[in-house]
Coordinates of C-alpha atoms in Angstrom, one line a residue:
M1 CA 30.9 23.6 -24.2
Y2 CA 30.3 19.8 -24.5
K3 CA 27.7 18.7 -27.0
D4 CA 28.0 15.0 -25.9
I5 CA 26.4 14.7 -22.5
R6 CA 25.4 11.8 -20.1
N7 CA 23.3 12.4 -17.0
I8 CA 23.4 9.6 -14.4
A9 CA 22.4 9.0 -10.8
I10 CA 24.3 6.5 -8.6
I11 CA 21.8 4.7 -6.4
A12 CA 22.3 2.1 -3.8
H13 CA 21.5 1.0 -0.2
V14 CA 23.4 2.9 2.6
D15 CA 27.1 2.0 2.9
H16 CA 27.4 0.0 -0.3
G17 CA 30.1 2.4 -1.5
K18 CA 28.5 5.0 -3.8
T19 CA 30.4 8.0 -2.5
T20 CA 33.7 6.1 -2.5
L21 CA 33.2 5.1 -6.1
V22 CA 32.4 8.7 -7.1
D23 CA 35.7 9.8 -5.4
E24 CA 37.6 7.5 -7.6
M25 CA 35.7 8.6 -10.7
L26 CA 36.7 12.1 -10.0
K27 CA 40.3 11.2 -9.5
Q28 CA 40.7 9.1 -12.6
S29 CA 38.9 11.6 -14.9
G30 CA 41.6 14.2 -14.1
T31 CA 39.4 16.4 -11.9
F32 CA 42.1 16.8 -9.3
R33 CA 45.7 17.9 -9.8
E34 CA 48.3 15.1 -9.2
N35 CA 49.6 16.8 -6.1
E36 CA 46.2 17.9 -4.8
E37 CA 45.2 16.6 -1.4
V38 CA 41.7 15.2 -1.5
A39 CA 39.6 14.1 1.5
E40 CA 38.0 10.7 1.7
R41 CA 34.3 10.6 0.6
V42 CA 34.8 14.1 -0.7
M43 CA 31.1 14.3 -1.9
D44 CA 29.9 14.0 1.7
S45 CA 30.6 17.6 2.5
G46 CA 28.3 18.2 5.5
D47 CA 29.5 17.8 9.1
L48 CA 26.8 15.3 9.9
E49 CA 27.5 13.3 6.7
K50 CA 31.2 13.0 7.7
E51 CA 30.4 12.0 11.3
K52 CA 27.7 9.4 10.4
G53 CA 29.4 8.1 7.2
I54 CA 26.1 8.4 5.2
T55 CA 24.9 10.7 2.4
I56 CA 22.0 12.9 3.6
S57 CA 21.5 15.2 0.7
S58 CA 22.2 14.6 -3.0
K59 CA 25.2 16.2 -4.6
N60 CA 25.9 17.2 -8.2
T61 CA 29.3 16.8 -9.9
A62 CA 30.6 16.3 -13.4
V63 CA 33.5 14.5 -14.9
K64 CA 34.9 14.5 -18.5
W65 CA 35.8 11.3 -20.3
G66 CA 37.2 11.9 -23.7
D67 CA 34.8 14.2 -25.5
T68 CA 31.9 13.4 -23.2
K69 CA 30.7 15.3 -20.2
I70 CA 29.2 13.0 -17.5
N71 CA 27.0 14.7 -15.0
I72 CA 26.8 12.5 -11.8
V73 CA 24.4 12.8 -9.0
D74 CA 25.4 11.1 -5.7
T75 CA 22.2 10.1 -3.9
P76 CA 21.4 9.2 -0.3
G77 CA 21.2 5.5 0.5
H78 CA 19.1 5.6 3.7
A79 CA 15.4 4.9 3.4
D80 CA 14.4 8.1 5.3
F81 CA 16.0 10.2 2.6
G82 CA 14.2 8.5 -0.3
G83 CA 12.5 11.8 -1.2
E84 CA 15.9 13.1 -2.3
V85 CA 16.3 10.1 -4.6
E86 CA 12.9 10.3 -6.1
R87 CA 13.2 13.8 -7.4
I88 CA 16.8 13.4 -8.5
L89 CA 15.8 10.5 -10.8
K90 CA 13.8 13.0 -12.9
M91 CA 16.9 15.0 -13.6
V92 CA 18.9 12.2 -15.2
N93 CA 18.7 9.8 -18.2
G94 CA 20.0 6.7 -16.5
V95 CA 21.2 5.1 -13.3
I96 CA 24.0 3.0 -12.0
I97 CA 22.7 0.6 -9.3
L98 CA 25.4 -0.3 -6.9
V99 CA 25.2 -3.5 -4.8
D100 CA 27.6 -4.9 -2.2
A101 CA 29.1 -8.1 -3.3
A102 CA 28.6 -9.7 0.1
E103 CA 25.4 -8.1 1.4
G104 CA 23.4 -8.3 -1.8
P105 CA 20.3 -6.3 -2.5
L106 CA 18.8 -4.7 0.6
P107 CA 15.5 -2.8 1.2
Q108 CA 16.7 0.6 -0.1
T109 CA 18.1 -1.1 -3.2
K110 CA 14.6 -2.4 -3.9
F111 CA 13.0 1.0 -3.4
V112 CA 15.3 3.0 -5.7
L113 CA 15.4 0.3 -8.3
R114 CA 11.5 0.2 -8.4
K115 CA 11.5 4.0 -9.0
S116 CA 14.1 3.7 -11.8
L117 CA 12.3 0.9 -13.6
Q118 CA 9.0 2.8 -13.4
L119 CA 10.7 5.7 -15.2
G120 CA 11.8 3.4 -18.0
Y121 CA 15.6 3.5 -17.2
E122 CA 17.8 0.6 -18.1
P123 CA 20.2 0.4 -15.2
I124 CA 23.9 -0.5 -15.2
V125 CA 24.4 -3.0 -12.4
V126 CA 27.7 -2.5 -10.5
I127 CA 28.6 -5.3 -8.0
N128 CA 31.0 -3.5 -5.7
K129 CA 33.4 -4.6 -3.0
I130 CA 34.4 -7.8 -4.8
D131 CA 37.7 -7.6 -2.8
R132 CA 35.8 -8.4 0.4
K133 CA 36.7 -11.8 2.0
D134 CA 33.1 -12.8 2.2
A135 CA 32.2 -11.5 -1.3
R136 CA 29.8 -13.8 -3.3
P137 CA 29.4 -11.9 -6.6
D138 CA 27.7 -14.8 -8.5
D139 CA 25.0 -15.3 -5.8
V140 CA 24.5 -11.6 -5.6
L141 CA 24.0 -11.3 -9.4
N142 CA 21.3 -14.0 -9.2
E143 CA 19.6 -12.1 -6.3
I144 CA 19.7 -8.9 -8.4
F145 CA 18.1 -10.6 -11.4
D146 CA 15.4 -12.1 -9.1
L147 CA 14.7 -8.5 -7.8
F148 CA 14.4 -7.2 -11.3
V149 CA 11.9 -9.9 -12.2
M150 CA 9.9 -9.3 -8.9
L151 CA 9.7 -5.6 -9.8
D152 CA 8.2 -6.4 -13.3
A153 CA 11.2 -5.2 -15.3
T154 CA 10.9 -5.3 -19.1
N155 CA 12.9 -7.7 -21.3
E156 CA 15.2 -4.8 -22.2
Q157 CA 15.7 -3.8 -18.5
L158 CA 16.4 -7.5 -17.6
D159 CA 19.3 -7.5 -20.2
F160 CA 21.3 -5.2 -17.9
P161 CA 25.1 -4.7 -18.3
I162 CA 27.2 -5.9 -15.3
I163 CA 30.4 -4.3 -14.0
Y164 CA 32.4 -5.8 -11.1
A165 CA 34.2 -3.2 -9.0
E166 CA 36.5 -2.5 -6.1
G167 CA 35.4 1.1 -5.5
I168 CA 37.9 1.9 -2.8
N169 CA 40.8 0.8 -5.2
G170 CA 39.3 2.5 -8.3
I171 CA 39.0 -0.8 -10.3
A172 CA 36.2 -1.9 -12.6
K173 CA 36.0 -5.1 -14.6
N174 CA 33.6 -6.5 -17.2
E175 CA 34.4 -10.0 -16.0
L176 CA 35.7 -11.1 -12.6
E177 CA 38.8 -12.7 -14.3
D178 CA 39.8 -9.4 -16.1
D179 CA 43.1 -7.9 -15.1
N180 CA 42.8 -4.1 -15.5
D181 CA 43.5 -1.6 -12.7
D182 CA 41.3 1.4 -13.4
L183 CA 37.6 2.5 -14.0
S184 CA 37.8 2.6 -17.8
P185 CA 35.2 -0.2 -18.3
L186 CA 32.7 1.7 -16.1
F187 CA 33.2 5.0 -18.0
E188 CA 32.9 3.2 -21.4
Q189 CA 29.8 1.4 -20.2
I190 CA 28.2 4.6 -19.2
I191 CA 28.8 6.2 -22.6
E192 CA 27.6 3.1 -24.4
T193 CA 24.5 2.3 -22.3
I194 CA 23.1 5.6 -20.9
P195 CA 21.2 7.5 -23.6
A196 CA 22.3 11.1 -24.3
P197 CA 19.5 13.6 -23.3
E198 CA 17.2 14.9 -25.9
Q199 CA 18.6 18.3 -26.9
V200 CA 15.7 20.3 -28.4
M201 CA 17.5 23.6 -29.1
D202 CA 14.9 25.4 -31.2
A203 CA 12.1 25.4 -28.6
P204 CA 11.5 28.0 -25.8
F205 CA 13.7 27.5 -22.7
K206 CA 12.3 25.2 -19.9
M207 CA 13.8 23.7 -16.8
L208 CA 12.3 21.8 -13.9
V209 CA 13.8 22.7 -10.5
S210 CA 14.9 19.4 -9.0
S211 CA 17.3 20.6 -6.3
M212 CA 18.1 23.7 -4.3
D213 CA 21.2 25.4 -2.8
W214 CA 22.0 28.6 -1.1
N215 CA 24.8 31.1 -1.5
D216 CA 25.4 34.2 0.7
Y217 CA 26.3 36.3 -2.4
V218 CA 23.6 35.3 -4.9
G219 CA 20.9 33.9 -2.6
R220 CA 18.8 30.9 -3.7
I221 CA 20.2 28.7 -6.4
A222 CA 17.9 26.4 -8.5
I223 CA 19.4 23.2 -9.9
G224 CA 17.9 21.1 -12.7
R225 CA 18.2 19.7 -16.2
V226 CA 17.4 22.0 -19.1
E227 CA 14.6 20.2 -20.8
Q228 CA 14.6 22.3 -24.0
G229 CA 16.0 25.4 -25.5
T230 CA 18.9 27.6 -24.3
I231 CA 19.3 30.3 -21.7
E232 CA 21.8 33.2 -21.5
Q233 CA 22.9 35.1 -18.5
G234 CA 20.7 38.2 -18.0
Q235 CA 17.8 36.7 -20.0
Q236 CA 14.2 37.4 -18.7
I237 CA 12.7 34.2 -17.4
A238 CA 9.4 33.4 -15.7
L239 CA 9.0 31.2 -12.6
L240 CA 5.9 29.1 -12.4
D241 CA 4.7 26.9 -9.5
R242 CA 3.6 23.3 -9.9
N243 CA 0.1 24.4 -10.9
G244 CA 1.4 26.7 -13.7
D245 CA 0.7 29.9 -11.8
L246 CA 3.2 32.8 -12.2
K247 CA 5.3 33.4 -9.1
E248 CA 7.7 36.0 -10.5
K249 CA 9.5 37.2 -13.6
A250 CA 13.2 38.1 -13.2
K251 CA 16.6 38.0 -14.9
A252 CA 18.9 35.0 -14.6
T253 CA 21.7 36.8 -12.8
K254 CA 24.1 33.9 -12.7
L255 CA 24.4 30.6 -14.6
F256 CA 26.7 27.8 -13.3
T257 CA 27.7 24.4 -14.8
F258 CA 29.2 21.6 -12.8
N259 CA 32.9 20.7 -13.2
G260 CA 34.2 18.2 -10.7
L261 CA 33.4 19.6 -7.3
K262 CA 33.2 23.2 -8.5
R263 CA 30.4 25.3 -9.9
E264 CA 31.8 27.3 -12.8
P265 CA 30.0 30.4 -14.0
V266 CA 29.0 30.3 -17.7
E267 CA 27.3 32.7 -20.1
K268 CA 24.9 30.1 -21.6
A269 CA 23.1 26.9 -20.7
I270 CA 21.9 24.4 -23.3
A271 CA 19.2 21.7 -23.4
G272 CA 20.2 18.3 -21.9
D273 CA 22.8 19.7 -19.5
I274 CA 22.4 20.0 -15.7
F275 CA 22.8 23.6 -14.6
A276 CA 22.4 25.9 -11.6
L277 CA 20.7 29.2 -11.9
A278 CA 20.5 32.2 -9.5
G279 CA 18.2 35.3 -9.4
Y280 CA 14.9 33.9 -8.1
E281 CA 14.1 34.4 -4.4
K282 CA 10.7 32.6 -4.5
V283 CA 12.0 29.4 -6.3
D284 CA 11.0 26.0 -4.7
I285 CA 11.6 22.4 -5.7
G286 CA 9.1 21.4 -8.4
D287 CA 8.8 24.9 -9.9
T288 CA 9.3 25.5 -13.6
L289 CA 11.7 28.1 -15.1
T290 CA 10.5 29.0 -18.6
A291 CA 10.9 31.5 -21.4
T292 CA 8.1 34.2 -21.2
T293 CA 6.9 33.1 -24.7
D294 CA 5.6 29.8 -23.4
M295 CA 4.1 30.0 -20.0
T296 CA 3.3 26.4 -19.3
A297 CA 4.7 24.3 -16.4
L298 CA 6.5 21.0 -16.7
D299 CA 5.0 18.0 -15.0
Y300 CA 6.3 17.4 -11.4
Y301 CA 6.9 13.9 -10.1
D302 CA 5.1 13.6 -6.8
I303 CA 7.1 11.9 -4.1
D304 CA 5.8 9.4 -1.5
Q305 CA 4.1 11.0 1.4
P306 CA 5.5 11.2 5.0
T307 CA 4.8 8.3 7.4
M308 CA 5.9 9.7 10.8
A309 CA 5.5 12.9 12.7
M310 CA 6.9 14.7 15.8
F311 CA 5.7 17.8 17.6
F312 CA 8.3 20.6 17.9
R313 CA 7.5 23.1 20.6
V314 CA 9.0 26.0 22.4
N315 CA 11.1 24.9 25.3
D316 CA 9.3 25.7 28.6
S317 CA 11.6 23.9 31.1
P318 CA 13.1 25.7 34.1
F319 CA 16.4 25.9 32.1
A320 CA 14.7 27.4 29.0
G321 CA 16.8 30.1 27.2
L322 CA 20.1 29.4 29.0
E323 CA 21.9 27.6 26.2
G324 CA 20.2 28.4 22.9
D325 CA 20.4 31.5 20.6
Y326 CA 17.1 31.0 18.9
V327 CA 14.3 30.1 21.4
T328 CA 11.1 31.8 20.3
S329 CA 8.1 30.3 18.5
N330 CA 8.6 32.5 15.4
Q331 CA 12.3 31.6 15.2
I332 CA 11.5 27.9 15.3
K333 CA 8.7 28.3 12.8
D334 CA 10.9 30.3 10.3
R335 CA 13.6 27.6 10.5
L336 CA 11.1 24.7 9.9
M337 CA 9.5 26.5 7.0
R338 CA 13.0 27.1 5.5
E339 CA 13.6 23.4 5.7
T340 CA 10.5 22.6 3.6
R341 CA 11.8 24.7 0.7
T342 CA 14.8 22.4 0.2
N343 CA 13.6 19.1 1.7
V344 CA 10.5 18.1 -0.2
S345 CA 9.7 15.1 2.0
I346 CA 9.3 17.2 5.2
E347 CA 5.9 18.8 6.0
V348 CA 5.2 21.4 8.7
E349 CA 1.8 22.2 10.1
Q350 CA 0.8 24.8 12.8
T351 CA -1.3 23.3 15.6
E352 CA -4.0 25.0 17.6
D353 CA -1.3 26.0 20.1
P354 CA 0.9 28.7 18.5
D355 CA 4.0 27.3 20.2
I356 CA 3.7 23.8 18.8
Y357 CA 4.4 22.6 15.2
K358 CA 3.7 19.2 13.7
V359 CA 6.7 18.1 11.6
S360 CA 6.1 15.1 9.4
G361 CA 8.9 13.1 7.6
R362 CA 9.8 9.7 6.2
G363 CA 11.2 8.2 9.4
E364 CA 13.0 8.6 12.7
L365 CA 16.5 9.2 11.2
Q366 CA 15.3 12.0 8.9
L367 CA 13.6 13.8 11.8
A368 CA 16.7 13.2 14.0
I369 CA 19.0 14.8 11.3
L370 CA 16.7 17.9 11.2
I371 CA 16.8 18.1 15.0
E372 CA 20.6 17.7 15.2
T373 CA 21.1 20.3 12.4
M374 CA 18.9 22.8 14.2
R375 CA 20.6 22.4 17.6
R376 CA 24.0 22.9 15.9
E377 CA 22.7 26.1 14.4
G378 CA 21.9 27.4 17.9
Y379 CA 18.2 26.5 18.2
E380 CA 16.6 25.4 21.5
F381 CA 13.3 23.6 21.6
S382 CA 11.6 20.4 22.8
V383 CA 10.2 17.5 20.8
S384 CA 7.6 14.7 21.5
R385 CA 7.8 11.0 20.9
P386 CA 7.6 10.1 17.1
E387 CA 4.1 8.9 16.1
V388 CA 3.0 7.3 12.8
L389 CA 0.5 8.9 10.4
Y390 CA -2.6 6.8 9.9
K391 CA -4.8 6.8 6.8
E392 CA -8.5 6.0 6.3
I393 CA -8.8 3.6 3.4
D394 CA -12.3 2.2 2.4
G395 CA -13.6 3.2 5.9
Q396 CA -10.9 1.2 7.6
K397 CA -7.9 2.5 9.7
H398 CA -4.6 1.8 8.0
E399 CA -1.0 2.3 9.2
P400 CA 2.4 2.3 7.6
F401 CA 4.3 -1.0 7.6
E402 CA 8.0 -1.4 6.9
E403 CA 10.1 -4.2 5.4
V404 CA 12.8 -5.0 8.0
V405 CA 16.0 -7.0 7.3
V406 CA 18.0 -8.1 10.3
D407 CA 21.4 -9.9 9.8
V408 CA 22.1 -11.7 13.1
H409 CA 24.2 -14.5 14.5
E410 CA 22.2 -17.7 14.7
D411 CA 22.6 -17.8 18.6
Y412 CA 20.5 -14.6 18.9
S413 CA 18.0 -15.2 16.1
N414 CA 15.2 -16.5 18.4
R415 CA 15.4 -13.3 20.6
V416 CA 15.1 -11.0 17.6
I417 CA 12.2 -13.1 16.2
D418 CA 10.3 -13.0 19.5
N419 CA 10.8 -9.3 19.9
L420 CA 9.6 -8.5 16.4
Q421 CA 6.6 -10.8 16.8
Q422 CA 5.6 -9.0 20.0
R423 CA 5.7 -5.8 17.9
K424 CA 3.2 -7.3 15.5
G425 CA 5.9 -8.2 12.9
I426 CA 5.3 -11.0 10.4
M427 CA 8.3 -13.0 9.1
T428 CA 8.4 -13.3 5.3
S429 CA 11.7 -15.2 4.9
M430 CA 14.7 -16.5 6.8
T431 CA 17.9 -17.5 5.1
Q432 CA 21.3 -18.7 6.5
E433 CA 24.6 -17.4 5.4
G434 CA 27.4 -19.1 7.3
E435 CA 26.8 -18.5 11.0
N436 CA 24.4 -15.6 10.3
N437 CA 20.7 -15.7 9.7
R438 CA 19.0 -13.0 7.5
L439 CA 15.5 -12.4 8.9
V440 CA 13.0 -10.5 6.7
F441 CA 9.9 -9.1 8.5
K442 CA 6.9 -6.8 7.7
V443 CA 6.4 -4.7 10.8
P444 CA 4.2 -1.7 11.7
S445 CA 6.3 1.4 11.7
R446 CA 5.2 2.3 15.2
G447 CA 6.4 -1.2 16.4
L448 CA 10.0 -0.3 15.2
I449 CA 10.2 2.8 17.5
G450 CA 12.8 1.8 20.1
F451 CA 13.5 -1.6 18.5
R452 CA 17.0 -0.8 17.2
G453 CA 18.4 -0.2 20.7
E454 CA 16.7 -3.4 22.1
M455 CA 18.0 -5.4 19.1
L456 CA 21.6 -4.3 19.7
T457 CA 21.3 -5.2 23.4
E458 CA 19.9 -8.6 22.6
T459 CA 22.6 -9.4 20.0
R460 CA 25.4 -7.8 22.1
G461 CA 26.0 -5.2 19.4
T462 CA 26.4 -7.6 16.5
G463 CA 23.0 -7.4 14.8
I464 CA 22.6 -5.3 11.7
M465 CA 19.2 -3.9 10.8
H466 CA 17.9 -2.2 7.6
Q467 CA 14.3 -0.9 7.1
Q468 CA 12.3 0.5 4.3
F469 CA 8.7 1.7 4.0
D470 CA 6.6 -1.0 2.4
A471 CA 2.9 -0.1 2.3
Y472 CA -0.1 1.0 4.3
E473 CA -1.9 -2.0 5.8
P474 CA -4.9 -2.4 8.2
F475 CA -4.2 -1.3 11.8
A476 CA -2.4 -4.1 13.6
G477 CA -3.7 -3.5 17.1
K478 CA -2.1 -2.6 20.4
I479 CA 1.7 -2.9 20.6
P480 CA 3.4 -3.1 24.0
G481 CA 5.4 0.1 24.8
R482 CA 8.6 0.6 26.7
N483 CA 9.2 -2.1 29.3
S484 CA 11.2 0.0 31.8
G485 CA 10.1 3.0 33.9
T486 CA 12.1 6.1 34.7
L487 CA 13.7 7.8 37.7
I488 CA 12.5 11.3 38.0
A489 CA 14.1 14.2 39.9
L490 CA 12.1 15.4 42.9
E491 CA 13.4 19.0 43.0
K492 CA 15.7 21.5 41.3
G493 CA 19.4 21.5 42.2
E494 CA 22.8 20.0 41.6
V495 CA 23.3 16.2 41.6
T496 CA 25.4 15.0 44.5
S497 CA 27.5 11.8 44.8
Y498 CA 26.0 11.1 48.2
A499 CA 22.4 11.0 46.7
L500 CA 23.4 8.9 43.7
E501 CA 25.2 6.3 45.9
G502 CA 22.1 5.7 47.9
L503 CA 20.0 5.2 44.8
Q504 CA 22.3 3.0 42.7
D505 CA 20.2 -0.2 43.2
R506 CA 17.2 1.6 41.7
G507 CA 18.4 1.7 38.1
T508 CA 20.8 3.3 35.6
F509 CA 21.5 7.0 35.9
L510 CA 21.6 9.4 33.0
V511 CA 23.2 12.2 35.1
E512 CA 26.5 12.6 36.9
P513 CA 27.5 14.4 40.1
G514 CA 27.6 18.1 39.4
D515 CA 24.9 18.1 36.7
K516 CA 22.1 20.6 37.2
V517 CA 18.6 19.1 37.2
Y518 CA 15.0 20.3 37.7
E519 CA 11.8 18.8 39.1
G520 CA 10.2 16.4 36.6
Q521 CA 13.4 15.8 34.7
V522 CA 14.1 12.1 33.8
I523 CA 17.5 11.4 35.5
G524 CA 17.6 7.6 35.1
I525 CA 16.1 4.3 33.9
N526 CA 14.2 2.4 36.6
N527 CA 14.9 -1.3 37.0
R528 CA 11.1 -1.8 37.3
S529 CA 8.4 -0.9 34.8
D530 CA 6.9 2.0 36.8
D531 CA 8.2 5.6 37.3
L532 CA 9.9 6.5 40.6
V533 CA 10.5 10.0 41.9
V534 CA 13.9 10.3 43.7
N535 CA 15.9 13.0 45.3
V536 CA 19.3 13.3 43.6
V537 CA 20.3 16.6 45.0
K538 CA 20.3 15.6 48.6
K539 CA 23.5 16.6 50.5
K540 CA 25.3 14.8 53.2
N541 CA 24.9 16.3 56.7
L542 CA 28.3 17.6 57.7
T543 CA 29.6 16.3 61.1
N544 CA 33.0 15.9 62.6
H545 CA 32.5 12.1 63.1
R546 CA 33.7 9.5 60.6
A547 CA 33.0 5.8 60.9
T548 CA 35.9 4.6 58.8
Q549 CA 38.3 5.9 56.2
S550 CA 36.3 4.2 53.5
A551 CA 33.2 6.3 54.2
D552 CA 34.6 9.0 51.9
D553 CA 35.2 6.6 49.0
V554 CA 32.0 6.9 47.0
K555 CA 31.8 4.5 44.1
I556 CA 29.1 5.3 41.5
A557 CA 28.5 3.5 38.2
P558 CA 29.2 5.8 35.2
A559 CA 26.1 7.5 33.7
K560 CA 24.6 6.2 30.5
K561 CA 25.1 8.8 27.8
M562 CA 22.4 8.5 25.1
S563 CA 22.7 9.9 21.6
L564 CA 20.0 12.0 20.0
E565 CA 18.6 8.9 18.1
Q566 CA 18.6 6.9 21.3
C567 CA 16.8 9.6 23.2
I568 CA 14.1 9.8 20.5
E569 CA 13.6 6.0 20.6
F570 CA 13.5 6.0 24.4
I571 CA 11.0 8.8 25.3
D572 CA 7.4 7.8 26.0
D573 CA 4.1 9.5 25.2
D574 CA 4.1 11.5 28.4
E575 CA 7.6 12.7 28.0
L576 CA 9.5 15.3 25.9
L577 CA 13.1 15.6 24.8
E578 CA 14.6 19.0 25.6
V579 CA 17.1 19.9 22.8
T580 CA 19.7 22.7 23.2
P581 CA 23.0 23.3 21.5
K582 CA 24.8 21.9 24.6
S583 CA 22.4 19.4 26.2
L584 CA 19.8 16.7 25.6
R585 CA 17.4 16.3 28.6
I586 CA 14.5 13.9 28.8
R587 CA 11.6 15.3 30.9
K588 CA 8.0 14.7 31.7
K589 CA 5.4 16.8 29.9
H590 CA 4.0 17.7 33.3
L591 CA 6.8 18.5 35.6
D592 CA 4.7 18.6 38.8
F593 CA 4.0 15.2 40.4
N594 CA 0.4 16.0 41.2
E595 CA -0.2 17.3 37.6
R596 CA 1.2 14.0 36.2
K597 CA -1.2 12.0 38.4
R598 CA -4.1 14.1 37.3
A599 CA -3.2 13.8 33.6
K600 CA -2.9 10.0 34.0
K601 CA -6.3 9.7 35.6
N602 CA -7.9 11.9 32.9
K603 CA -6.4 9.7 30.2
Q604 CA -7.8 6.6 31.8
F605 CA -11.3 8.0 31.8
A606 CA -11.0 9.6 28.4

């Protein structure tokens, strides 16, 4: 058992190389055998994480360097998963803040750094990807220093150590000119800079639950840092909620420590180390595990509240129940409640309608990840358009604003600026880097719904956008909605080539010949701003007369296939997205044409 311990979190903006750096730290510390095959970004173990190339949930690992055990937490970089980062910071004693040598500090860098500085940590700054052709490490270092100053860092925090790294090649340097070929300088800096945790052994055992896991054999697993005392397997321990009320008393059936990518069973856990513990079915994030001789709870660090919500409801379309395994209200409710136990930034409320649940989160991506995870597990349901959560402050209506950074070629800058200004965005800065402009805006969160797709269209797929919740500001007024209408199916049936050919000039189709559709389903995007009901299941009358040979050659433009995120951005207030394990269908809330007209009229007079 190691007495010398360091607990660190690696924090950064998305795609700045955290997970790749951790891969190399694991390899160079001897975690893997020499002949062992190791996947890239080994810490991103979830299917969605591998597909999207982002970290969604934090992961624990540990490496050994000399006589020191270094517990490492790899944290998400996307703003929507900031709740993961916030609670993880309480489990460690220091942070490595990683910044891309070309891109510099971005919105999420600012967010995680602010949280770290508030906790009093003195970060190690790692300027990564110095091998990039467009790397500008000296300029980036100045930008990082300016960011520290802007966030009111103390003199001690401003005197941060700097490491230059090529994460993908496993190289770290104290100076750019140094000629070493491994990560030794980084490991040595961690041991020198990050303080060892306080190890109060002679006090009653206490541990704050900072993370959760699940195992089919031992059930719920609580993960956290032992704040004081020691615990042995089989010891009687009390579980207290955040208010200090007793939830249950039970024996610690299993204790695990982290070693590389594995959890190893141990007989004893000591203060200062990060451990996992099984035996408590009612455990939740923020609870305290404590010896029965001292029944007081540890302080829990409240995370920022959700800013966006969607309504999850039972699927009631004509195709309901055909593709999903879990379709009932109770099954959907149980799955959503299970999510809240491990994902502290998700909130679920039951509405007056027993078939509809309001699910609140930190942004579109976080909610989209939940939807995609559920559909892969076999759930079938429908969701509404995202809506922001307003607050009443001093009698005035406030809404969430986000800081948006767009890197765009100078040829397209004006289009992006016009679009964001129409969405009530206010430009705060504009800087030029080569042929690219970096635009920084403050924009209402609701104004960003659907913006990413438009921005990619306007910049021909070259624009890069980052966003981060900034603050609640006074309500910005009406924002124009979607500028295109939809094509809506007239009746239920199978889409025919003949019908699509006659409607091609109306817009872009979302369906192909042979697809099954129903009345009220959105089957295309109208060229005009209004909705149009069309018959896409019409069959050609069979006759024995042909005008020419070419009459049989039907040429139809390929259907537009939208991802889940694109569908969520596209749907309007009067539409739903039907989600099944096999399909994504956009539909009107009211499938009948006359009901839609009635609902529209009632809304106008409301």
